[in-house]
PDB file of C-alpha atoms in Angstrom:
ATOM      1  CA  MET B   1    -112.515-102.313  68.968  1.00 57.00           C
ATOM      2  CA  ASN B   2    -110.067-102.993  71.690  1.00 71.00           C
ATOM      3  CA  ILE B   3    -111.156-105.806  73.978  1.00 78.00           C
ATOM      4  CA  ASN B   4    -110.308-105.867  77.641  1.00 85.00           C
ATOM      5  CA  PHE B   5    -110.613-109.476  78.573  1.00 88.00           C
ATOM      6  CA  GLU B   6    -110.101-108.741  82.275  1.00 91.00           C
ATOM      7  CA  LEU B   7    -113.547-107.034  82.008  1.00 93.00           C
ATOM      8  CA  TYR B   8    -115.220-109.996  80.542  1.00 91.00           C
ATOM      9  CA  LYS B   9    -113.467-112.371  83.155  1.00 91.00           C
ATOM     10  CA  VAL B  10    -115.197-110.317  85.826  1.00 93.00           C
ATOM     11  CA  PHE B  11    -118.609-110.336  83.705  1.00 93.00           C
ATOM     12  CA  TYR B  12    -118.265-114.226  83.555  1.00 92.00           C
ATOM     13  CA  GLU B  13    -117.600-114.708  87.165  1.00 91.00           C
ATOM     14  CA  VAL B  14    -120.380-112.457  88.159  1.00 94.00           C
ATOM     15  CA  ALA B  15    -122.925-114.130  85.984  1.00 93.00           C
ATOM     16  CA  ASN B  16    -121.807-117.478  87.062  1.00 90.00           C
ATOM     17  CA  GLN B  17    -122.047-116.744  90.708  1.00 91.00           C
ATOM     18  CA  LYS B  18    -125.172-114.693  90.394  1.00 92.00           C
ATOM     19  CA  SER B  19    -123.667-112.174  92.674  1.00 93.00           C
ATOM     20  CA  ILE B  20    -121.106-109.411  92.871  1.00 92.00           C
ATOM     21  CA  SER B  21    -119.884-110.097  96.307  1.00 92.00           C
ATOM     22  CA  LYS B  22    -119.411-113.860  95.543  1.00 92.00           C
ATOM     23  CA  GLY B  23    -117.851-112.868  92.071  1.00 90.00           C
ATOM     24  CA  ALA B  24    -115.609-110.621  93.906  1.00 92.00           C
ATOM     25  CA  GLU B  25    -114.424-113.503  96.288  1.00 92.00           C
ATOM     26  CA  LYS B  26    -113.746-115.911  93.526  1.00 88.00           C
ATOM     27  CA  LEU B  27    -111.700-113.239  91.601  1.00 90.00           C
ATOM     28  CA  MET B  28    -109.956-112.309  94.942  1.00 91.00           C
ATOM     29  CA  ILE B  29    -110.633-108.548  94.168  1.00 93.00           C
ATOM     30  CA  SER B  30    -112.611-106.013  96.034  1.00 94.00           C
ATOM     31  CA  GLN B  31    -116.543-105.534  95.614  1.00 93.00           C
ATOM     32  CA  PRO B  32    -116.091-101.689  94.350  1.00 93.00           C
ATOM     33  CA  ALA B  33    -113.384-103.189  91.725  1.00 94.00           C
ATOM     34  CA  VAL B  34    -115.947-105.652  90.349  1.00 93.00           C
ATOM     35  CA  THR B  35    -118.979-102.983  90.197  1.00 94.00           C
ATOM     36  CA  GLN B  36    -116.554-100.638  88.397  1.00 95.00           C
ATOM     37  CA  SER B  37    -115.500-103.250  85.755  1.00 94.00           C
ATOM     38  CA  ILE B  38    -119.201-104.044  85.092  1.00 94.00           C
ATOM     39  CA  LYS B  39    -120.038-100.456  84.605  1.00 95.00           C
ATOM     40  CA  THR B  40    -117.009-100.037  82.276  1.00 94.00           C
ATOM     41  CA  LEU B  41    -118.070-103.050  80.162  1.00 93.00           C
ATOM     42  CA  GLU B  42    -121.535-101.996  80.056  1.00 92.00           C
ATOM     43  CA  ASN B  43    -120.676 -98.443  78.858  1.00 94.00           C
ATOM     44  CA  GLU B  44    -118.263 -99.895  76.253  1.00 91.00           C
ATOM     45  CA  LEU B  45    -120.913-102.225  74.943  1.00 92.00           C
ATOM     46  CA  GLY B  46    -123.626 -99.618  75.386  1.00 92.00           C
ATOM     47  CA  GLY B  47    -126.204-101.491  77.228  1.00 93.00           C
ATOM     48  CA  THR B  48    -127.051-103.023  80.729  1.00 94.00           C
ATOM     49  CA  LEU B  49    -125.789-106.556  81.513  1.00 94.00           C
ATOM     50  CA  PHE B  50    -127.229-107.037  85.123  1.00 94.00           C
ATOM     51  CA  ILE B  51    -130.332-106.243  86.938  1.00 93.00           C
ATOM     52  CA  ARG B  52    -129.768-105.993  90.829  1.00 91.00           C
ATOM     53  CA  THR B  53    -132.325-107.848  93.170  1.00 90.00           C
ATOM     54  CA  PRO B  54    -132.212-108.528  96.912  1.00 87.00           C
ATOM     55  CA  LYS B  55    -130.575-111.889  96.191  1.00 86.00           C
ATOM     56  CA  GLY B  56    -128.151-110.808  94.068  1.00 88.00           C
ATOM     57  CA  VAL B  57    -127.908-110.067  90.415  1.00 93.00           C
ATOM     58  CA  VAL B  58    -129.717-111.289  87.332  1.00 93.00           C
ATOM     59  CA  LEU B  59    -128.623-111.059  83.821  1.00 94.00           C
ATOM     60  CA  THR B  60    -130.635-108.955  81.297  1.00 94.00           C
ATOM     61  CA  ASN B  61    -131.796-110.812  78.140  1.00 94.00           C
ATOM     62  CA  GLU B  62    -128.869-109.023  76.216  1.00 94.00           C
ATOM     63  CA  GLY B  63    -126.680-110.161  79.008  1.00 93.00           C
ATOM     64  CA  LYS B  64    -127.782-113.764  78.611  1.00 93.00           C
ATOM     65  CA  GLU B  65    -126.993-113.720  75.009  1.00 93.00           C
ATOM     66  CA  LEU B  66    -123.496-112.406  75.828  1.00 93.00           C
ATOM     67  CA  PHE B  67    -122.923-114.798  78.648  1.00 93.00           C
ATOM     68  CA  GLU B  68    -123.283-117.815  76.313  1.00 92.00           C
ATOM     69  CA  PHE B  69    -120.653-116.816  74.192  1.00 92.00           C
ATOM     70  CA  ILE B  70    -118.232-115.677  77.083  1.00 91.00           C
ATOM     71  CA  LYS B  71    -118.981-118.984  78.718  1.00 89.00           C
ATOM     72  CA  GLU B  72    -117.912-121.010  75.757  1.00 89.00           C
ATOM     73  CA  GLY B  73    -114.857-118.827  75.311  1.00 88.00           C
ATOM     74  CA  MET B  74    -113.951-119.156  79.112  1.00 86.00           C
ATOM     75  CA  ASN B  75    -114.281-122.888  78.772  1.00 85.00           C
ATOM     76  CA  TYR B  76    -111.675-122.786  75.980  1.00 86.00           C
ATOM     77  CA  PHE B  77    -109.355-120.613  78.124  1.00 85.00           C
ATOM     78  CA  ILE B  78    -109.851-123.210  81.016  1.00 81.00           C
ATOM     79  CA  ASN B  79    -109.306-126.242  79.020  1.00 81.00           C
ATOM     80  CA  GLY B  80    -106.334-124.729  77.224  1.00 82.00           C
ATOM     81  CA  THR B  81    -104.798-123.837  80.541  1.00 81.00           C
ATOM     82  CA  ASN B  82    -105.459-127.254  81.903  1.00 78.00           C
ATOM     83  CA  LYS B  83    -103.918-128.873  78.709  1.00 82.00           C
ATOM     84  CA  PHE B  84    -100.705-126.794  78.961  1.00 84.00           C
ATOM     85  CA  THR B  85    -100.457-127.551  82.763  1.00 82.00           C
ATOM     86  CA  SER B  86    -100.687-131.202  81.710  1.00 81.00           C
ATOM     87  CA  LEU B  87     -98.129-131.035  79.059  1.00 82.00           C
ATOM     88  CA  LYS B  88     -95.990-129.070  81.106  1.00 84.00           C
ATOM     89  CA  ASN B  89     -96.168-131.675  83.990  1.00 82.00           C
ATOM     90  CA  LEU B  90     -95.672-134.468  81.448  1.00 85.00           C
ATOM     91  CA  ASP B  91     -98.859-135.977  82.409  1.00 86.00           C
ATOM     92  CA  GLU B  92     -99.484-136.332  78.581  1.00 87.00           C
ATOM     93  CA  GLY B  93     -97.773-135.606  75.388  1.00 89.00           C
ATOM     94  CA  VAL B  94     -95.828-137.033  72.759  1.00 91.00           C
ATOM     95  CA  ILE B  95     -92.224-137.328  71.471  1.00 94.00           C
ATOM     96  CA  ASN B  96     -91.078-138.346  68.047  1.00 95.00           C
ATOM     97  CA  ILE B  97     -87.466-139.704  67.991  1.00 97.00           C
ATOM     98  CA  GLY B  98     -85.564-140.681  65.008  1.00 97.00           C
ATOM     99  CA  SER B  99     -82.317-142.937  64.798  1.00 96.00           C
ATOM    100  CA  THR B 100     -80.911-145.520  62.921  1.00 91.00           C
ATOM    101  CA  THR B 101     -81.744-149.278  63.497  1.00 90.00           C
ATOM    102  CA  THR B 102     -78.320-149.890  65.016  1.00 90.00           C
ATOM    103  CA  ILE B 103     -78.315-146.855  67.365  1.00 92.00           C
ATOM    104  CA  SER B 104     -81.977-147.673  68.763  1.00 93.00           C
ATOM    105  CA  GLU B 105     -81.147-151.316  69.335  1.00 89.00           C
ATOM    106  CA  TYR B 106     -77.657-150.885  70.741  1.00 88.00           C
ATOM    107  CA  TYR B 107     -77.358-147.490  72.303  1.00 90.00           C
ATOM    108  CA  LEU B 108     -80.741-145.824  72.829  1.00 93.00           C
ATOM    109  CA  MET B 109     -82.399-147.980  75.096  1.00 91.00           C
ATOM    110  CA  PRO B 110     -80.923-146.664  78.621  1.00 92.00           C
ATOM    111  CA  TYR B 111     -81.944-143.353  77.724  1.00 94.00           C
ATOM    112  CA  LEU B 112     -85.516-144.367  76.745  1.00 95.00           C
ATOM    113  CA  LYS B 113     -85.675-146.577  79.769  1.00 95.00           C
ATOM    114  CA  GLU B 114     -85.046-143.592  82.154  1.00 95.00           C
ATOM    115  CA  PHE B 115     -87.311-141.376  80.228  1.00 95.00           C
ATOM    116  CA  HIS B 116     -90.075-143.814  80.348  1.00 96.00           C
ATOM    117  CA  SER B 117     -89.630-144.435  83.978  1.00 95.00           C
ATOM    118  CA  LYS B 118     -89.839-140.714  84.962  1.00 93.00           C
ATOM    119  CA  TYR B 119     -92.706-140.057  82.469  1.00 93.00           C
ATOM    120  CA  PRO B 120     -94.626-143.064  81.747  1.00 94.00           C
ATOM    121  CA  ASN B 121     -97.563-141.216  80.213  1.00 92.00           C
ATOM    122  CA  ILE B 122     -95.774-139.687  77.434  1.00 92.00           C
ATOM    123  CA  VAL B 123     -95.911-141.573  74.125  1.00 94.00           C
ATOM    124  CA  ILE B 124     -92.742-142.331  72.662  1.00 96.00           C
ATOM    125  CA  ASN B 125     -92.464-142.888  68.793  1.00 96.00           C
ATOM    126  CA  ILE B 126     -89.475-143.985  67.197  1.00 96.00           C
ATOM    127  CA  THR B 127     -88.531-143.789  63.393  1.00 96.00           C
ATOM    128  CA  ASN B 128     -85.726-145.911  62.248  1.00 95.00           C
ATOM    129  CA  ASN B 129     -84.167-144.829  59.022  1.00 92.00           C
ATOM    130  CA  LEU B 130     -80.891-143.846  57.167  1.00 88.00           C
ATOM    131  CA  THR B 131     -79.435-140.398  58.633  1.00 89.00           C
ATOM    132  CA  GLU B 132     -80.260-138.382  55.510  1.00 89.00           C
ATOM    133  CA  SER B 133     -84.034-139.394  55.530  1.00 93.00           C
ATOM    134  CA  LEU B 134     -83.925-138.532  59.462  1.00 94.00           C
ATOM    135  CA  ILE B 135     -82.712-135.057  58.757  1.00 93.00           C
ATOM    136  CA  ASN B 136     -85.336-134.564  56.275  1.00 93.00           C
ATOM    137  CA  ASN B 137     -87.790-135.768  58.743  1.00 93.00           C
ATOM    138  CA  LEU B 138     -86.520-133.191  61.364  1.00 93.00           C
ATOM    139  CA  ARG B 139     -86.921-130.418  58.848  1.00 92.00           C
ATOM    140  CA  ASN B 140     -90.489-131.056  57.965  1.00 90.00           C
ATOM    141  CA  GLY B 141     -91.358-131.539  61.549  1.00 90.00           C
ATOM    142  CA  THR B 142     -92.469-135.338  61.611  1.00 92.00           C
ATOM    143  CA  LEU B 143     -89.583-135.740  64.046  1.00 95.00           C
ATOM    144  CA  ASP B 144     -88.727-133.819  67.230  1.00 94.00           C
ATOM    145  CA  ILE B 145     -84.965-134.973  67.657  1.00 96.00           C
ATOM    146  CA  ILE B 146     -82.988-137.477  66.028  1.00 97.00           C
ATOM    147  CA  ILE B 147     -79.786-139.365  67.718  1.00 96.00           C
ATOM    148  CA  THR B 148     -77.253-140.044  64.828  1.00 93.00           C
ATOM    149  CA  ALA B 149     -73.618-139.750  64.041  1.00 90.00           C
ATOM    150  CA  VAL B 150     -72.477-136.179  64.012  1.00 90.00           C
ATOM    151  CA  PRO B 151     -70.983-134.974  60.684  1.00 85.00           C
ATOM    152  CA  ASP B 152     -67.725-133.311  60.361  1.00 80.00           C
ATOM    153  CA  TYR B 153     -69.196-130.491  58.533  1.00 82.00           C
ATOM    154  CA  SER B 154     -72.000-128.098  59.754  1.00 85.00           C
ATOM    155  CA  ILE B 155     -75.613-128.169  58.542  1.00 88.00           C
ATOM    156  CA  ASN B 156     -77.074-124.682  58.439  1.00 88.00           C
ATOM    157  CA  ASP B 157     -80.624-125.437  59.862  1.00 91.00           C
ATOM    158  CA  ILE B 158     -79.601-128.185  62.170  1.00 94.00           C
ATOM    159  CA  ASN B 159     -77.866-128.075  65.612  1.00 94.00           C
ATOM    160  CA  TYR B 160     -75.971-131.114  66.867  1.00 94.00           C
ATOM    161  CA  LYS B 161     -74.657-131.743  70.223  1.00 94.00           C
ATOM    162  CA  VAL B 162     -72.069-134.578  70.723  1.00 94.00           C
ATOM    163  CA  ILE B 163     -73.114-137.224  73.317  1.00 93.00           C
ATOM    164  CA  THR B 164     -70.069-139.701  72.986  1.00 93.00           C
ATOM    165  CA  ASN B 165     -67.274-140.755  71.000  1.00 93.00           C
ATOM    166  CA  LEU B 166     -67.667-144.345  69.160  1.00 93.00           C
ATOM    167  CA  ASN B 167     -64.749-146.471  68.249  1.00 94.00           C
ATOM    168  CA  ASP B 168     -64.683-149.246  65.607  1.00 95.00           C
ATOM    169  CA  ILE B 169     -62.752-152.172  66.194  1.00 95.00           C
ATOM    170  CA  PHE B 170     -61.950-155.422  64.300  1.00 96.00           C
ATOM    171  CA  VAL B 171     -63.238-158.613  66.183  1.00 97.00           C
ATOM    172  CA  GLY B 172     -63.744-162.329  65.351  1.00 96.00           C
ATOM    173  CA  GLY B 173     -65.192-165.343  66.838  1.00 96.00           C
ATOM    174  CA  LYS B 174     -63.448-167.920  69.214  1.00 95.00           C
ATOM    175  CA  LYS B 175     -61.574-169.129  65.977  1.00 94.00           C
ATOM    176  CA  TYR B 176     -59.842-165.684  66.052  1.00 93.00           C
ATOM    177  CA  LYS B 177     -59.471-165.447  70.037  1.00 92.00           C
ATOM    178  CA  ASN B 178     -55.553-165.073  69.757  1.00 89.00           C
ATOM    179  CA  LYS B 179     -55.430-163.684  66.177  1.00 90.00           C
ATOM    180  CA  VAL B 180     -52.511-161.196  65.721  1.00 89.00           C
ATOM    181  CA  CYS B 181     -52.264-158.593  62.736  1.00 89.00           C
ATOM    182  CA  ASN B 182     -49.533-156.609  63.305  1.00 84.00           C
ATOM    183  CA  ASN B 183     -50.081-154.369  60.172  1.00 85.00           C
ATOM    184  CA  VAL B 184     -52.816-153.365  57.988  1.00 86.00           C
ATOM    185  CA  GLU B 185     -51.778-155.547  54.976  1.00 86.00           C
ATOM    186  CA  THR B 186     -51.979-158.672  57.132  1.00 90.00           C
ATOM    187  CA  LEU B 187     -55.249-157.818  58.542  1.00 92.00           C
ATOM    188  CA  LEU B 188     -56.717-156.823  55.161  1.00 92.00           C
ATOM    189  CA  ASN B 189     -55.786-160.178  53.632  1.00 93.00           C
ATOM    190  CA  GLU B 190     -57.903-161.879  56.121  1.00 94.00           C
ATOM    191  CA  ASP B 191     -61.640-162.689  55.458  1.00 96.00           C
ATOM    192  CA  ILE B 192     -63.023-159.234  56.433  1.00 97.00           C
ATOM    193  CA  LEU B 193     -66.904-158.858  57.059  1.00 98.00           C
ATOM    194  CA  LEU B 194     -68.430-155.272  56.660  1.00 97.00           C
ATOM    195  CA  GLN B 195     -71.779-153.519  56.772  1.00 95.00           C
ATOM    196  CA  LYS B 196     -72.893-152.072  53.300  1.00 94.00           C
ATOM    197  CA  VAL B 197     -72.798-148.402  52.622  1.00 92.00           C
ATOM    198  CA  PRO B 198     -74.452-146.016  53.740  1.00 87.00           C
ATOM    199  CA  SER B 199     -73.535-147.519  57.018  1.00 88.00           C
ATOM    200  CA  ILE B 200     -71.543-144.921  58.931  1.00 88.00           C
ATOM    201  CA  THR B 201     -69.318-147.257  60.370  1.00 91.00           C
ATOM    202  CA  ARG B 202     -68.511-148.391  56.596  1.00 93.00           C
ATOM    203  CA  VAL B 203     -68.226-144.866  55.400  1.00 91.00           C
ATOM    204  CA  ASN B 204     -65.812-143.871  58.031  1.00 92.00           C
ATOM    205  CA  PHE B 205     -63.687-147.225  57.328  1.00 94.00           C
ATOM    206  CA  ASN B 206     -63.725-146.224  53.484  1.00 95.00           C
ATOM    207  CA  THR B 207     -62.505-142.932  54.358  1.00 93.00           C
ATOM    208  CA  PHE B 208     -59.680-144.377  56.376  1.00 93.00           C
ATOM    209  CA  LEU B 209     -58.875-146.611  53.517  1.00 94.00           C
ATOM    210  CA  LYS B 210     -58.824-143.710  51.180  1.00 94.00           C
ATOM    211  CA  ASP B 211     -56.672-141.582  53.048  1.00 93.00           C
ATOM    212  CA  ASN B 212     -54.175-144.395  53.671  1.00 92.00           C
ATOM    213  CA  ASN B 213     -54.055-145.495  49.842  1.00 93.00           C
ATOM    214  CA  LEU B 214     -55.491-148.842  50.974  1.00 92.00           C
ATOM    215  CA  THR B 215     -58.098-151.183  49.352  1.00 93.00           C
ATOM    216  CA  CYS B 216     -60.111-154.009  51.022  1.00 94.00           C
ATOM    217  CA  ASN B 217     -62.136-156.691  49.257  1.00 94.00           C
ATOM    218  CA  PRO B 218     -64.577-158.047  51.966  1.00 96.00           C
ATOM    219  CA  LYS B 219     -65.515-161.425  51.893  1.00 96.00           C
ATOM    220  CA  MET B 220     -69.057-160.493  52.861  1.00 97.00           C
ATOM    221  CA  GLU B 221     -70.969-157.153  53.133  1.00 97.00           C
ATOM    222  CA  VAL B 222     -74.372-157.028  54.918  1.00 96.00           C
ATOM    223  CA  ALA B 223     -76.718-154.335  55.854  1.00 91.00           C
ATOM    224  CA  SER B 224     -77.660-155.159  59.330  1.00 90.00           C
ATOM    225  CA  HIS B 225     -75.247-154.841  62.101  1.00 91.00           C
ATOM    226  CA  GLY B 226     -76.959-157.481  64.234  1.00 92.00           C
ATOM    227  CA  LEU B 227     -76.261-159.958  61.178  1.00 95.00           C
ATOM    228  CA  LEU B 228     -72.713-158.715  61.017  1.00 96.00           C
ATOM    229  CA  VAL B 229     -72.280-159.628  64.825  1.00 96.00           C
ATOM    230  CA  LYS B 230     -73.821-163.107  64.244  1.00 97.00           C
ATOM    231  CA  LEU B 231     -71.558-163.838  61.358  1.00 97.00           C
ATOM    232  CA  ALA B 232     -68.599-162.805  63.457  1.00 97.00           C
ATOM    233  CA  GLU B 233     -69.697-164.839  66.228  1.00 97.00           C
ATOM    234  CA  ASN B 234     -69.883-167.964  63.908  1.00 97.00           C
ATOM    235  CA  ASP B 235     -66.442-167.514  62.598  1.00 96.00           C
ATOM    236  CA  PHE B 236     -67.247-166.418  59.172  1.00 97.00           C
ATOM    237  CA  GLY B 237     -64.430-163.899  59.503  1.00 96.00           C
ATOM    238  CA  ILE B 238     -62.985-160.835  61.034  1.00 97.00           C
ATOM    239  CA  ALA B 239     -65.794-157.951  61.442  1.00 97.00           C
ATOM    240  CA  LEU B 240     -65.644-154.240  61.804  1.00 96.00           C
ATOM    241  CA  LEU B 241     -68.053-153.490  64.672  1.00 96.00           C
ATOM    242  CA  THR B 242     -68.605-150.415  66.998  1.00 94.00           C
ATOM    243  CA  GLN B 243     -66.813-151.338  70.377  1.00 95.00           C
ATOM    244  CA  GLU B 244     -69.728-149.795  72.243  1.00 92.00           C
ATOM    245  CA  PHE B 245     -72.198-151.565  70.825  1.00 93.00           C
ATOM    246  CA  ILE B 246     -70.834-154.932  71.720  1.00 94.00           C
ATOM    247  CA  GLU B 247     -69.352-154.484  75.071  1.00 93.00           C
ATOM    248  CA  ASP B 248     -71.440-157.324  76.541  1.00 93.00           C
ATOM    249  CA  ARG B 249     -69.881-159.691  73.934  1.00 95.00           C
ATOM    250  CA  LEU B 250     -66.284-158.725  74.312  1.00 95.00           C
ATOM    251  CA  ASN B 251     -64.004-161.578  75.454  1.00 95.00           C
ATOM    252  CA  LYS B 252     -67.085-163.921  75.608  1.00 95.00           C
ATOM    253  CA  SER B 253     -68.188-164.525  71.893  1.00 96.00           C
ATOM    254  CA  LEU B 254     -66.276-161.893  70.208  1.00 97.00           C
ATOM    255  CA  PHE B 255     -62.575-161.094  70.676  1.00 97.00           C
ATOM    256  CA  GLU B 256     -60.739-157.968  69.441  1.00 95.00           C
ATOM    257  CA  ILE B 257     -58.088-158.588  66.953  1.00 94.00           C
ATOM    258  CA  LYS B 258     -54.584-157.511  68.232  1.00 89.00           C
ATOM    259  CA  THR B 259     -53.564-154.917  65.834  1.00 88.00           C
ATOM    260  CA  ASN B 260     -51.999-151.515  65.787  1.00 84.00           C
ATOM    261  CA  ILE B 261     -54.523-150.176  63.495  1.00 83.00           C
ATOM    262  CA  LYS B 262     -56.817-147.431  64.835  1.00 84.00           C
ATOM    263  CA  ILE B 263     -59.891-146.443  62.805  1.00 90.00           C
ATOM    264  CA  PRO B 264     -60.818-142.862  63.545  1.00 91.00           C
ATOM    265  CA  LYS B 265     -63.284-142.326  66.318  1.00 93.00           C
ATOM    266  CA  ARG B 266     -66.873-141.100  65.153  1.00 92.00           C
ATOM    267  CA  LYS B 267     -69.052-138.784  67.233  1.00 93.00           C
ATOM    268  CA  LEU B 268     -72.521-139.731  68.158  1.00 94.00           C
ATOM    269  CA  GLY B 269     -74.876-137.075  69.150  1.00 95.00           C
ATOM    270  CA  TYR B 270     -78.583-135.707  69.017  1.00 96.00           C
ATOM    271  CA  ALA B 271     -79.990-132.973  66.878  1.00 96.00           C
ATOM    272  CA  ILE B 272     -82.816-130.712  66.667  1.00 95.00           C
ATOM    273  CA  LYS B 273     -83.608-128.015  64.059  1.00 92.00           C
ATOM    274  CA  SER B 274     -82.203-124.505  64.455  1.00 89.00           C
ATOM    275  CA  ASN B 275     -84.308-121.909  65.954  1.00 83.00           C
ATOM    276  CA  PHE B 276     -86.447-124.852  67.147  1.00 83.00           C
ATOM    277  CA  ILE B 277     -88.036-124.202  70.782  1.00 84.00           C
ATOM    278  CA  PRO B 278     -88.219-127.916  72.180  1.00 89.00           C
ATOM    279  CA  SER B 279     -91.574-128.694  73.945  1.00 89.00           C
ATOM    280  CA  PHE B 280     -91.349-129.691  77.457  1.00 90.00           C
ATOM    281  CA  THR B 281     -91.404-133.243  76.623  1.00 92.00           C
ATOM    282  CA  VAL B 282     -88.380-132.904  74.396  1.00 93.00           C
ATOM    283  CA  SER B 283     -86.683-130.713  76.850  1.00 92.00           C
ATOM    284  CA  LYS B 284     -86.791-133.392  79.433  1.00 92.00           C
ATOM    285  CA  PHE B 285     -85.509-136.051  77.116  1.00 95.00           C
ATOM    286  CA  ILE B 286     -82.651-133.587  76.110  1.00 95.00           C
ATOM    287  CA  ASN B 287     -81.789-132.990  79.729  1.00 94.00           C
ATOM    288  CA  ILE B 288     -81.420-137.127  80.136  1.00 94.00           C
ATOM    289  CA  LEU B 289     -79.165-137.128  76.966  1.00 94.00           C
ATOM    290  CA  ASN B 290     -76.962-134.181  78.406  1.00 92.00           C
ATOM    291  CA  LYS B 291     -76.837-136.060  81.579  1.00 88.00           C
ATOM    292  CA  ARG B 292     -75.025-138.937  80.076  1.00 74.00           C
ATOM    293  CA  ILE B 293     -72.611-136.919  78.028  1.00 76.00           C
ATOM    294  CA  ASN B 294     -69.301-139.005  77.706  1.00 73.00           C
ATOM    295  CA  ILE B 295     -66.808-137.243  75.738  1.00 65.00           C
TER     296      ILE B 295
END
């Protein structure tokens, strides 16, 4: 059976208004068009829906039964439309963002602040984990978007967009303020502080060492970027840190070691699933990310 929903919409409004003329006014169509729609629906159903009276129309017993079902359906349609509009206007909604702890703490905040300022009713859920785990969460739908290091290779079901480049530099506390290391051997003989694998900074550094047939035996290895910053500030040694994450500390509590060694830049970006149509909420967040692209 082919159901013409427009006919039921006309039926609903006429029954609600108890008047063909008022129903037509509500629907913004002519009275003859409303009358014809009612007749068509009655013919399709094989029964009478309304009885005309001097004061308007009243439902037949069969019409009353039908109306109860149609009323419930119309309420669902209306509520669904209102919900859609609310989500479209970002009056409500949820966004699930994933990133590493370091990126969340040292890079993501300005984006979150702008998004929250514009759309304060949106619930922001942030998951911190290793990049591999974040990608798996993106695949299974528990995350909408992730902000992480962009790999040098493509991933079939993941689309990356580069936001900025990151530069890893060697820094120390006040003890190392005027330290100069003109060559890599001199630098690596210092007390080197590094993050542990699988830190992207460490992985990138290990690749640099391998490509240049170098080895490094760090004095200390820690998991936390924040702890590494504190160790460097307290003169435990020379730390490899991401310049963009410590800009507010450079030439204050941390000082870049003068050297001609350049660690290859890394790419930072966001990723969504391929063939994924972002929600209104995710699209707005992506707009903010794209606006701040710096490459």
